[in-house]
Coordinates of C-alpha atoms and ligand atoms in Angstrom, one line a residue:
X291 CA -15.2 22.7 -60.3
X292 CA -12.0 22.6 -62.2
X293 CA -12.8 19.1 -63.3
X294 CA -16.2 20.2 -64.6
X295 CA -14.6 23.0 -66.6
X296 CA -12.2 20.5 -68.1
X297 CA -15.0 18.3 -69.0
X298 CA -16.9 21.1 -70.7
X299 CA -13.8 22.0 -72.7
X300 CA -13.5 18.4 -73.7
X301 CA -17.1 18.2 -74.8
X302 CA -16.8 21.3 -77.0
X303 CA -13.6 19.8 -78.6
X304 CA -15.4 16.6 -79.4
X305 CA -18.4 18.4 -80.9
X306 CA -16.0 20.4 -83.1
X307 CA -14.3 17.2 -84.1
X308 CA -17.7 15.5 -84.8
X309 CA -18.6 18.4 -87.1
X310 CA -15.3 18.2 -88.9
X311 CA -15.7 14.5 -89.2
X312 CA -19.2 15.0 -90.7
X313 CA -17.7 17.4 -93.1
X314 CA -14.9 15.0 -94.0
X315 CA -17.0 11.9 -94.2
X316 CA -17.7 12.4 -98.0
X317 CA -14.0 13.1 -98.7
X318 CA -12.5 10.2 -96.8
X319 CA -12.3 6.6 -97.9
X320 CA -13.6 3.7 -95.9
X321 CA -10.2 2.8 -94.2
X322 CA -9.6 6.3 -93.0
X323 CA -13.2 6.4 -91.7
X324 CA -12.6 3.2 -89.7
X325 CA -9.4 4.5 -88.4
X326 CA -11.2 7.6 -87.3
X327 CA -13.8 5.5 -85.6
X328 CA -11.1 3.4 -83.8
X329 CA -9.5 6.6 -82.6
X330 CA -12.8 7.9 -81.2
X331 CA -13.4 4.6 -79.4
X332 CA -9.9 4.7 -78.0
X333 CA -10.5 8.2 -76.8
X334 CA -13.7 7.2 -75.0
X335 CA -11.9 4.2 -73.6
X336 CA -9.2 6.5 -72.2
X337 CA -11.7 8.8 -70.7
X338 CA -13.4 5.9 -69.0
X339 CA -10.1 4.7 -67.7
X340 CA -9.4 8.2 -66.5
X341 CA -12.7 8.2 -64.7
X342 CA -11.9 4.9 -63.0
X343 CA -8.5 6.2 -62.0
X344 CA -10.0 9.2 -60.4
X345 CA -12.5 7.0 -58.4
X346 CA -9.6 4.8 -57.2
X347 CA -7.6 7.9 -56.2
X348 CA -10.5 9.2 -54.2
X349 CA -11.0 5.8 -52.5
X350 CA -7.3 5.7 -51.8
X351 CA -7.3 9.1 -50.3
X352 CA -10.3 8.1 -48.1
X353 CA -8.5 4.9 -47.0
X354 CA -5.4 6.9 -46.3
X355 CA -7.3 9.3 -44.1
X356 CA -8.9 6.5 -42.3
X357 CA -5.6 4.8 -41.6
X358 CA -4.0 8.0 -40.5
X359 CA -6.9 8.5 -38.2
X360 CA -6.6 4.9 -36.9
X361 CA -2.9 5.4 -36.4
X362 CA -3.4 8.7 -34.6
X363 CA -6.2 7.7 -32.4
X364 CA -4.8 4.3 -31.4
X365 CA -4.9 3.9 -27.6
X366 CA -1.2 3.1 -27.6
X367 CA 1.5 5.4 -28.7
X368 CA 3.1 4.4 -32.0
X369 CA 6.5 5.5 -33.2
X370 CA 9.0 4.5 -35.9
X371 CA 12.7 5.0 -35.2
X372 CA 15.6 4.8 -37.6
X373 CA 18.6 2.6 -36.7
X374 CA 20.0 5.4 -34.6
X375 CA 16.8 5.6 -32.5
X376 CA 15.8 8.9 -34.1
X377 CA 12.0 9.3 -34.3
X378 CA 10.7 9.2 -37.9
X379 CA 7.0 9.0 -37.3
X380 CA 4.8 9.4 -34.2
X381 CA 1.1 9.2 -33.8
X382 CA -1.0 11.7 -31.8
X383 CA -1.2 9.3 -28.8
X384 CA 2.6 9.2 -28.5
X385 CA 2.7 12.9 -28.4
X386 CA 0.0 13.0 -25.8
X387 CA 1.7 10.4 -23.6
X388 CA 5.0 12.2 -23.7
X389 CA 3.3 15.5 -23.2
X390 CA 4.7 17.2 -26.4
X391 CA 3.5 18.2 -29.8
X392 CA 4.1 15.4 -32.2
X393 CA 6.4 17.6 -34.4
X394 CA 8.7 18.1 -31.4
X395 CA 9.2 14.4 -31.2
X396 CA 10.2 14.0 -34.9
X397 CA 13.9 14.1 -35.8
X398 CA 15.0 13.7 -32.1
X399 CA 16.4 10.5 -30.7
X400 CA 13.8 8.9 -28.4
X401 CA 16.6 8.3 -25.9
X402 CA 16.4 12.0 -25.0
X403 CA 12.9 11.4 -23.5
X404 CA 13.9 8.4 -21.5
X405 CA 14.5 8.8 -17.7
X406 CA 18.1 9.1 -16.8
X407 CA 18.3 5.8 -14.9
X408 CA 16.8 3.9 -17.8
X409 CA 18.8 5.4 -20.7
X410 CA 21.4 2.6 -20.8
X411 CA 18.7 0.0 -20.6
X412 CA 16.9 1.5 -23.5
X413 CA 20.0 1.6 -25.7
X414 CA 20.6 -2.1 -25.0
X415 CA 16.9 -2.8 -25.8
X416 CA 17.1 -1.1 -29.2
X417 CA 20.2 -3.0 -30.1
X418 CA 18.6 -6.3 -29.0
X419 CA 15.3 -5.6 -30.7
X420 CA 16.5 -6.2 -34.2
X421 CA 18.0 -9.5 -33.3
X422 CA 14.8 -11.0 -31.7
X423 CA 12.5 -12.4 -34.4
X424 CA 9.4 -12.0 -32.3
X425 CA 10.3 -8.5 -31.2
X426 CA 11.0 -7.4 -27.6
X427 CA 9.5 -5.4 -24.8
X428 CA 10.8 -3.3 -21.9
X429 CA 9.3 -1.2 -19.1
X430 CA 10.8 2.2 -18.3
X431 CA 10.1 5.8 -17.4
X432 CA 9.7 8.6 -20.0
X433 CA 10.3 12.2 -19.0
X434 CA 7.5 14.7 -19.5
X435 CA 7.8 18.5 -19.5
X436 CA 5.4 18.6 -16.6
X437 CA 4.5 16.2 -13.9
X438 CA 6.1 13.0 -12.9
X439 CA 7.7 10.6 -15.3
X440 CA 5.4 8.3 -17.3
X441 CA 5.7 4.5 -16.7
X442 CA 5.5 2.8 -20.1
X443 CA 5.9 -0.6 -21.6
X444 CA 7.6 -0.4 -25.0
X445 CA 7.1 -3.2 -27.5
X446 CA 9.4 -3.2 -30.5
X447 CA 9.4 -4.9 -33.9
X448 CA 12.2 -4.3 -36.3
X449 CA 11.7 -4.3 -40.1
X450 CA 13.7 -3.4 -43.2
X451 CA 17.1 -4.5 -44.5
X452 CA 19.8 -5.3 -41.9
X453 CA 21.9 -2.2 -42.9
X454 CA 18.9 0.1 -42.7
X455 CA 16.6 -1.3 -40.0
X456 CA 13.5 0.6 -38.9
X457 CA 12.2 0.0 -35.4
X458 CA 8.4 0.1 -34.8
X459 CA 7.5 0.9 -31.3
X460 CA 4.3 0.7 -29.3
X461 CA 4.2 2.8 -26.1
X462 CA 1.7 1.5 -23.5
X463 CA 0.8 3.6 -20.5
X464 CA 1.3 1.3 -17.4
X465 CA 0.9 4.0 -14.7
X466 CA -2.2 2.2 -13.3
X467 CA -0.5 -1.2 -13.4
X468 CA 2.5 0.2 -11.6
X469 CA 0.2 1.8 -9.0
X470 CA -1.5 -1.5 -8.4
X471 CA 1.8 -3.3 -8.1
X472 CA 2.8 -0.7 -5.5
X473 CA -0.4 -1.1 -3.6
X474 CA -0.1 -4.9 -3.8
X475 CA 3.4 -4.6 -2.2
X476 CA 2.1 -2.1 0.5
X477 CA -0.9 -4.4 1.2
X478 CA 1.5 -7.3 1.6
X479 CA 3.7 -5.2 3.9
X480 CA 0.6 -4.4 6.0
X481 CA -0.5 -8.0 6.1
X482 CA 2.9 -9.2 7.3
X483 CA 2.9 -6.3 9.8
X484 CA -0.5 -7.7 10.9
X485 CA 0.9 -11.2 11.3
X486 CA 3.9 -9.8 13.2
X487 CA 1.7 -7.6 15.4
X488 CA -0.6 -10.5 16.1
X489 CA 2.4 -12.6 17.2
X490 CA 3.8 -9.9 19.4
X491 CA 0.4 -9.2 20.9
X492 CA 0.0 -12.9 21.7
X493 CA 3.3 -13.2 23.5
X494 CA 2.7 -9.9 25.2
X495 CA -0.7 -11.1 26.4
X496 CA 0.8 -14.2 27.9
X497 CA 3.4 -12.1 29.7
X498 CA 0.8 -9.7 30.9
X499 CA -1.3 -12.7 32.2
X500 CA 1.6 -13.7 34.3
X501 CA 2.2 -10.2 35.5
X502 CA -1.4 -9.5 36.3
X503 CA -1.9 -12.9 37.9
X504 CA 1.1 -12.4 40.2
X505 CA 0.1 -8.8 41.0
X506 CA -3.4 -10.1 42.0
X507 CA -1.8 -12.7 44.2
X508 CA 0.6 -10.3 45.8
X509 CA -2.3 -7.9 46.5
X510 CA -4.1 -10.7 48.4
X511 CA -1.2 -10.9 50.8
X512 CA -1.2 -7.2 51.5
X513 CA -3.4 -5.2 53.7
X514 CA -5.7 -2.9 51.8
X515 CA -4.6 0.7 51.7
X516 CA -0.9 0.2 52.6
X517 CA 1.6 1.9 50.4
X518 CA 2.7 -1.4 48.9
X519 CA -0.9 -2.3 48.1
X520 CA -1.3 1.0 46.4
X521 CA 1.8 0.5 44.3
X522 CA 0.6 -2.9 43.3
X523 CA -2.7 -1.4 42.3
X524 CA -0.9 1.1 40.1
X525 CA 1.2 -1.7 38.6
X526 CA -2.0 -3.6 37.8
X527 CA -3.5 -0.6 36.1
X528 CA -0.4 -0.1 34.0
X529 CA -0.6 -3.8 32.9
X530 CA -4.2 -3.4 31.9
X531 CA -3.3 -0.3 29.9
X532 CA -0.5 -2.3 28.2
X533 CA -3.3 -4.8 27.2
X534 CA -5.2 -2.0 25.5
X535 CA -2.1 -1.0 23.7
X536 CA -1.6 -4.5 22.2
X537 CA -5.3 -4.4 21.3
X538 CA -4.7 -1.1 19.4
X539 CA -1.7 -2.5 17.7
X540 CA -3.8 -5.3 16.4
X541 CA -6.6 -3.0 15.2
X542 CA -4.2 -0.9 13.3
X543 CA -2.6 -3.8 11.6
X544 CA -5.7 -5.7 10.7
X545 CA -8.9 -3.7 10.9
X546 CA -11.3 -6.6 11.4
X547 CA -14.9 -6.7 12.4
X548 CA -15.6 -4.3 15.3
X549 CA -16.4 -5.9 18.7
X550 CA -19.1 -3.4 19.6
X551 CA -20.1 -2.6 23.1
X552 CA -21.6 0.6 24.7
X553 CA -18.7 3.1 25.0
X554 CA -18.5 6.4 26.9
X555 CA -17.3 8.4 24.0
X556 CA -15.9 11.4 25.8
X557 CA -13.4 9.4 27.9
X558 CA -12.3 7.3 25.0
X559 CA -11.8 10.3 22.7
X560 CA -9.8 12.2 25.3
X561 CA -7.5 9.3 25.9
X562 CA -7.0 8.5 22.2
X563 CA -6.4 12.2 21.3
X564 CA -4.0 12.5 24.2
X565 CA -1.5 10.1 22.9
X566 CA -0.4 11.9 19.7
X567 CA -0.8 15.3 21.4
X568 CA 1.7 14.4 24.2
X569 CA 4.5 16.9 24.0
X570 CA 3.0 18.7 21.0
X571 CA 2.6 22.5 21.2
X572 CA -1.1 22.4 20.2
X573 CA -4.0 23.7 22.3
X574 CA -6.8 21.2 22.7
X575 CA -10.4 22.5 23.1
X576 CA -12.4 19.6 24.3
X577 CA -16.2 19.6 24.8
X578 CA -18.1 16.4 25.6
X579 CA -21.3 17.1 27.5
X580 CA -22.0 14.6 30.4
X581 CA -25.4 13.6 28.9
X582 CA -23.8 12.4 25.7
X583 CA -25.2 9.0 24.7
X584 CA -22.8 6.0 24.7
X585 CA -21.9 4.8 21.2
X586 CA -22.0 1.2 20.1
X587 CA -18.3 0.9 19.2
X588 CA -15.2 -1.1 19.3
X589 CA -13.0 0.8 21.7
X590 CA -9.7 -0.1 20.0
X591 CA -11.0 0.8 16.5
X592 CA -12.7 4.0 17.5
X593 CA -9.6 5.1 19.4
X594 CA -7.6 4.4 16.2
X595 CA -10.0 6.7 14.1
X596 CA -9.7 9.5 16.6
X597 CA -5.9 9.2 16.7
X598 CA -5.7 9.3 12.9
X599 CA -7.8 12.5 12.8
X600 CA -5.8 14.1 15.5
X601 CA -2.5 13.1 13.9
X602 CA -3.6 14.7 10.6
X603 CA -4.7 17.8 12.5
X604 CA -1.3 18.1 14.2
X605 CA 0.5 17.5 10.9
X606 CA -1.7 20.2 9.2
X607 CA -0.4 22.7 11.8
X608 CA 3.2 21.8 12.3
X609 CA 3.9 25.0 14.3
X610 CA 1.1 24.4 16.7
X611 CA -2.5 25.8 16.8
X612 CA -5.9 24.9 18.2
X613 CA -7.5 21.6 17.8
X614 CA -11.2 21.5 18.7
X615 CA -12.8 18.1 19.5
X616 CA -16.4 17.9 20.5
X617 CA -19.3 15.4 20.8
X618 CA -23.1 15.9 20.5
X619 CA -26.2 13.8 20.5
X620 CA -28.0 13.6 17.2
X621 CA -31.4 12.3 16.3
X622 CA -31.5 11.5 12.6
X623 CA -34.8 11.4 10.7
X624 CA -35.5 9.1 7.7
X625 CA -34.1 10.4 4.4
X626 CA -31.3 12.3 6.1
X627 CA -28.4 13.7 4.0
X628 CA -26.0 11.2 5.5
X629 CA -28.0 8.3 4.0
X630 CA -28.1 6.6 7.5
X631 CA -31.1 4.8 8.9
X632 CA -33.1 7.0 11.2
X633 CA -32.3 6.8 14.9
X634 CA -30.0 8.0 17.6
X635 CA -26.4 8.8 16.8
X636 CA -23.3 10.2 18.5
X637 CA -21.5 12.9 16.5
X638 CA -17.8 13.6 17.1
X639 CA -16.0 16.5 15.4
X640 CA -12.3 17.0 15.1
X641 CA -11.4 20.5 13.8
X642 CA -8.1 22.2 13.0
X643 CA -7.0 25.6 11.8
X644 CA -4.5 24.3 9.3
X645 CA -4.3 25.3 5.6
X646 CA -7.5 23.3 4.7
X647 CA -7.9 21.1 1.7
X648 CA -8.6 22.2 -1.9
X649 CA -11.4 20.5 -3.9
X650 CA -9.2 18.4 -6.2
X651 CA -7.4 16.9 -3.1
X652 CA -10.6 16.6 -1.1
X653 CA -12.1 14.2 -3.5
X654 CA -9.2 11.8 -3.1
X655 CA -8.4 11.9 0.6
X656 CA -10.3 8.8 1.5
X657 CA -8.7 6.7 -1.3
X658 CA -6.3 4.1 0.1
X659 CA -2.7 5.2 -0.4
X660 CA -3.6 8.7 -1.4
X661 CA -1.2 11.1 0.4
X662 CA 0.3 14.5 -0.1
X663 CA 2.9 14.0 2.6
X664 CA 6.4 12.9 1.9
X665 CA 6.3 10.3 4.6
X666 CA 2.6 9.6 4.5
X667 CA 1.1 6.2 4.0
X668 CA -2.2 7.5 2.7
X669 CA -4.0 4.9 4.8
X670 CA -5.2 6.9 7.8
X671 CA -8.4 8.2 6.4
X672 CA -9.1 5.1 4.3
X673 CA -8.8 2.9 7.3
X674 CA -10.8 5.3 9.4
X675 CA -13.7 5.5 7.0
X676 CA -13.8 1.7 6.7
X677 CA -13.9 1.4 10.5
X678 CA -16.6 3.9 10.9
X679 CA -18.7 2.4 8.1
X680 CA -18.3 -1.1 9.6
X681 CA -19.9 0.4 12.7
X682 CA -22.9 1.5 10.6
X683 CA -21.8 5.1 10.8
X684 CA -20.3 7.8 8.5
X685 CA -17.0 9.8 8.4
X686 CA -17.4 13.1 6.6
X687 CA -15.1 16.1 5.9
X688 CA -15.8 19.8 5.4
X689 CA -12.8 21.9 4.3
X690 CA -11.6 24.6 1.9
X691 CA -8.3 26.3 1.4
X692 CA -7.7 28.7 4.2
X693 CA -10.5 27.5 6.3
X694 CA -9.0 24.5 8.2
X695 CA -10.5 21.1 8.1
X696 CA -13.4 19.6 10.1
X697 CA -13.8 15.8 10.2
X698 CA -17.0 14.4 11.7
X699 CA -17.7 10.8 12.9
X700 CA -21.3 9.7 13.2
X701 CA -21.8 6.5 15.2
X702 CA -25.0 4.7 16.1
X703 CA -25.8 5.3 19.8
X704 CA -25.8 2.2 22.0
X705 CA -29.0 0.9 23.5
X706 CA -27.4 0.2 26.9
X707 CA -25.4 2.4 29.2
X708 CA -21.6 2.2 28.9
X709 CA -20.1 0.2 31.7
X710 CA -17.7 1.9 34.0
X711 CA -14.1 1.1 32.9
X712 CA -12.9 -2.2 34.3
X713 CA -9.8 -1.0 36.0
X714 CA -11.6 1.5 38.2
X715 CA -14.2 -0.9 39.4
X716 CA -12.4 -4.2 40.0
X717 CA -14.7 -7.2 39.8
X718 CA -15.7 -8.7 43.1
X719 CA -13.8 -11.8 44.1
X720 CA -16.2 -14.8 44.3
X721 CA -14.8 -17.9 46.0
X722 CA -15.6 -21.3 44.4
X723 CA -14.7 -25.0 44.7
X724 CA -14.0 -28.1 42.6
X725 CA -11.4 -29.2 40.2
X726 CA -10.5 -27.0 37.3
X727 CA -8.3 -28.3 34.4
X728 CA -6.0 -25.7 32.8
X729 CA -4.5 -26.2 29.4
X730 CA -1.8 -23.7 28.2
X731 CA 1.5 -24.2 26.4
X732 CA 3.1 -21.4 28.4
X733 CA 4.5 -22.7 31.7
X734 CA 4.4 -19.3 33.2
X735 CA 0.7 -18.9 32.4
X736 CA -0.1 -22.4 33.7
X737 CA 1.6 -21.7 37.0
X738 CA 0.0 -18.4 37.7
X739 CA -3.4 -19.6 36.7
X740 CA -3.1 -22.6 39.0
X741 CA -2.2 -20.2 41.8
X742 CA -5.0 -17.9 41.1
X743 CA -7.5 -20.8 41.0
X744 CA -6.1 -22.0 44.4
X745 CA -6.6 -18.5 45.7
X746 CA -10.2 -18.7 44.7
X747 CA -10.7 -22.0 46.4
X748 CA -10.5 -24.3 43.3
X749 CA -8.1 -27.2 42.8
X750 CA -6.1 -26.8 39.6
X751 CA -4.6 -29.5 37.4
X752 CA -2.5 -28.3 34.4
X753 CA -1.8 -29.7 30.9
X754 CA 0.5 -28.3 28.3
X755 CA -1.5 -29.3 25.2
X756 CA -4.8 -30.7 24.1
X757 CA -3.8 -34.3 24.1
X758 CA -2.7 -34.2 27.7
X759 CA -5.8 -32.3 28.7
X760 CA -8.0 -35.0 27.1
X761 CA -6.2 -37.7 28.9
X762 CA -6.5 -36.0 32.3
X763 CA -10.2 -35.2 31.7
X764 CA -11.0 -38.8 30.9
X765 CA -8.9 -40.1 33.8
X766 CA -10.6 -37.8 36.2
X767 CA -14.1 -38.9 35.1
X768 CA -13.1 -42.6 35.3
X769 CA -11.8 -42.0 38.8
X770 CA -15.0 -40.2 39.9
X771 CA -13.3 -36.9 40.4
X772 CA -14.5 -35.0 37.3
X773 CA -13.5 -31.4 36.5
X774 CA -16.1 -28.7 37.1
X775 CA -14.6 -26.6 34.4
X776 CA -11.8 -26.5 31.8
X777 CA -9.8 -23.5 30.7
X778 CA -8.3 -24.0 27.2
X779 CA -5.7 -21.9 25.4
X780 CA -6.6 -21.6 21.7
X781 CA -3.2 -21.8 20.0
X782 CA -0.7 -24.5 21.0
X783 CA 2.3 -24.4 18.6
X784 CA 3.1 -28.0 17.6
X785 CA 0.3 -29.5 19.7
X786 CA -3.5 -29.9 19.8
X787 CA -5.1 -26.4 20.3
X788 CA -8.2 -25.3 22.1
X789 CA -10.7 -25.7 19.2
X790 CA -9.9 -29.3 18.5
X791 CA -9.6 -30.2 22.1
X792 CA -13.1 -28.8 22.7
X793 CA -14.6 -30.9 19.9
X794 CA -13.0 -34.0 21.5
X795 CA -14.0 -33.0 25.0
X796 CA -17.6 -32.6 23.9
X797 CA -17.6 -36.1 22.4
X798 CA -16.3 -37.4 25.8
X799 CA -18.7 -35.4 27.8
X800 CA -21.4 -33.3 26.2
X801 CA -22.0 -31.4 29.4
X802 CA -18.3 -30.2 29.6
X803 CA -18.0 -26.6 30.8
X804 CA -15.1 -25.0 29.0
X805 CA -13.7 -21.4 28.8
X806 CA -11.6 -20.4 25.8
X807 CA -8.7 -18.1 26.8
X808 CA -6.5 -16.8 24.0
X809 CA -3.6 -14.4 23.8
X810 CA -4.8 -13.6 20.3
X811 CA -7.6 -11.1 20.5
X812 CA -10.4 -11.1 18.0
X813 CA -10.2 -14.7 16.8
X814 CA -13.4 -16.2 15.3
X815 CA -13.5 -18.7 18.2
X816 CA -13.1 -16.0 20.8
X817 CA -15.7 -13.8 19.2
X818 CA -18.2 -16.6 18.6
X819 CA -17.2 -19.0 21.4
X820 CA -20.7 -20.5 21.9
X821 CA -20.7 -21.8 18.3
X822 CA -17.6 -23.7 19.1
X823 CA -19.1 -25.2 22.2
X824 CA -17.4 -23.0 24.8
X825 CA -19.4 -21.7 27.7
X826 CA -17.4 -18.5 28.1
X827 CA -14.5 -16.5 26.6
X828 CA -11.7 -15.0 28.8
X829 CA -9.2 -13.2 26.6
X830 CA -5.7 -12.8 28.1
X831 CA -4.6 -11.0 30.1
X832 CA -7.0 -11.0 33.0
X833 CA -6.7 -10.4 36.7
X834 CA -8.1 -12.4 39.7
X835 CA -11.4 -10.5 39.7
X836 CA -12.1 -11.2 36.0
X837 CA -11.2 -14.9 36.4
X838 CA -13.4 -15.2 39.5
X839 CA -16.3 -13.5 37.7
X840 CA -16.2 -15.8 34.7
X841 CA -16.0 -19.0 36.9
X842 CA -18.7 -17.7 39.2
X843 CA -21.1 -17.1 36.3
X844 CA -20.3 -20.5 34.9
X845 CA -20.5 -22.6 38.0
X846 CA -23.1 -22.6 40.8
X847 CA -21.8 -21.0 44.0
X848 CA -20.8 -23.5 46.7
X849 CA -23.7 -22.4 48.9
X850 CA -26.3 -22.9 46.2
X851 CA -25.1 -26.5 45.5
X852 CA -27.5 -29.2 46.6
X853 CA -26.5 -31.2 49.6
Ligands
LIG1092 P1 -1.5 10.4 5.3 O1 -1.7 11.2 6.6 O2 -0.6 9.3 5.5 O3 -1.2 11.2 4.1 P2 -4.4 10.1 5.4 O4 -5.3 9.1 4.7 O5 -4.6 10.3 6.8 O6 -2.9 9.7 5.0 O7 -4.6 11.5 4.7 C1 -4.7 11.6 3.3 C2 -4.4 13.1 2.9 O8 -5.5 13.9 3.2 C3 -3.2 13.7 3.5 O9 -2.0 13.4 2.8 C4 -3.6 15.2 3.4 O10 -3.3 15.7 2.1 C5 -5.1 15.2 3.5 N1 -5.5 15.6 4.9 C6 -6.0 14.7 5.8 N2 -6.3 15.4 7.0 C7 -6.0 16.7 6.7 C8 -6.1 17.9 7.5 N3 -6.6 17.9 8.7 N4 -5.8 19.1 6.9 C9 -5.3 19.1 5.6 N5 -5.2 18.0 4.8 C10 -5.5 16.8 5.4

């Protein structure tokens, strides 16, 4: 508007001048008239230049706005510092990252915002920065008025004369990267824990095999029902429970594919919940109706899920309180809210009367490593959900502040009935005959296994690795005294293991009957033994009854043999 007024003013002045010039034309000589004309042209030229300048100015203003906007909305924080590290300029992102108005950053040394432990490091970094031609970078923590410190990477370039340098800093938020690094470390820790647990479980299983084998043998020499026989029976039960414990250790450390079989849920849940509740001041309300369907589940893994839920419930009520655990049958129709295929399911609920979970925490509780506890791993629920989903089920939660928490497990029901637990119904002892070759690197295991085989009526020959086993097998065939069965240990440190031995045995004798017996539970060979040519799998430890059953199924009973 102002400019238009100016232009009008200008136009009127020019008209006046034109009139005056007209009036003067007759009185002026030619030179003066030319001069006048030149002046006018010059004036117009100036006006045009002026116009051009204004246009350039507008363009410059627009470009400046654009660059300020670019500077402000850059995804990284940008700062310039003077040689003392005082902030001269800061973009909007820098303010947002540090959690302060940009104006609050200006005129203050950036050092003030740096975490106490990193202050010295930062001072050295700035001093170094000017001397590095390509700039320098550092990772440190910045304090924020609220919340935890911010992990940032700071990249620095220094410009300007040596006596008055200016540091240009880029602040990059690396919280996510740090989190990933932390997770990576935790995952590695868990992995090495898994390897360690696997090794311990393996050694344990070998020891338990010797214990169980010897207990089985001792029981044979005792009259049934005597106090000593009863004590031996109790020792056997304890050894079998120790086996379950190693199994659970492995499940916790590794997860792994579930080995599903029909499971009586009530008993399993009661036992699993009992462990963390031992000695705790909590009341347990337990309701599992007898007609509950068995679930198709991996006992170790399902036990782990129940334990995790019960541990969380106990931790939610540190002073004690009621924990309710119940099971129900559930028939799901197609298009159910759980998104599960229609069919029969077993539903298990674990409910506490703790403080409950608010919506913002609730959406994160299944994330790996999410925890609100000082000493929490944040893995319990993540592992539990992954276990339940690998079973083809769902793990859900229903909670609100002040209302406690209810976790529910939905598991597909098993088609078959759950077998009675092995330790209560010992397998019947079936005598047999013939030569059995035993390969195991553990002398203790070889010895007890040979004795157990003798006790069953077999003749046992032992080998400490695959090479020896192959030699003995070939020799026996040549001499016309072939083995009726071979029991192979899977892992032989420093020697030929079960898998390779089996391949070679099959080349020698395609009809070989071999049993794989490993102290490592849940190996691919143990799980899928037929694919590797084995006729049966007998995980360690086992007792006399289990050994006799496996051999009995594999070999025709002596009475049924022709001749
Ligand atoms: P952790 O127990 O190691 O923290 P979890 O994965 O088991 O790991 O649990 C994650 C988070 O879920 C817990 O830190 C807690 O905040 C919340 N949570 C789980 N169970 C309950 C519960 N029963 N009551 C209240 N909060 C719970």
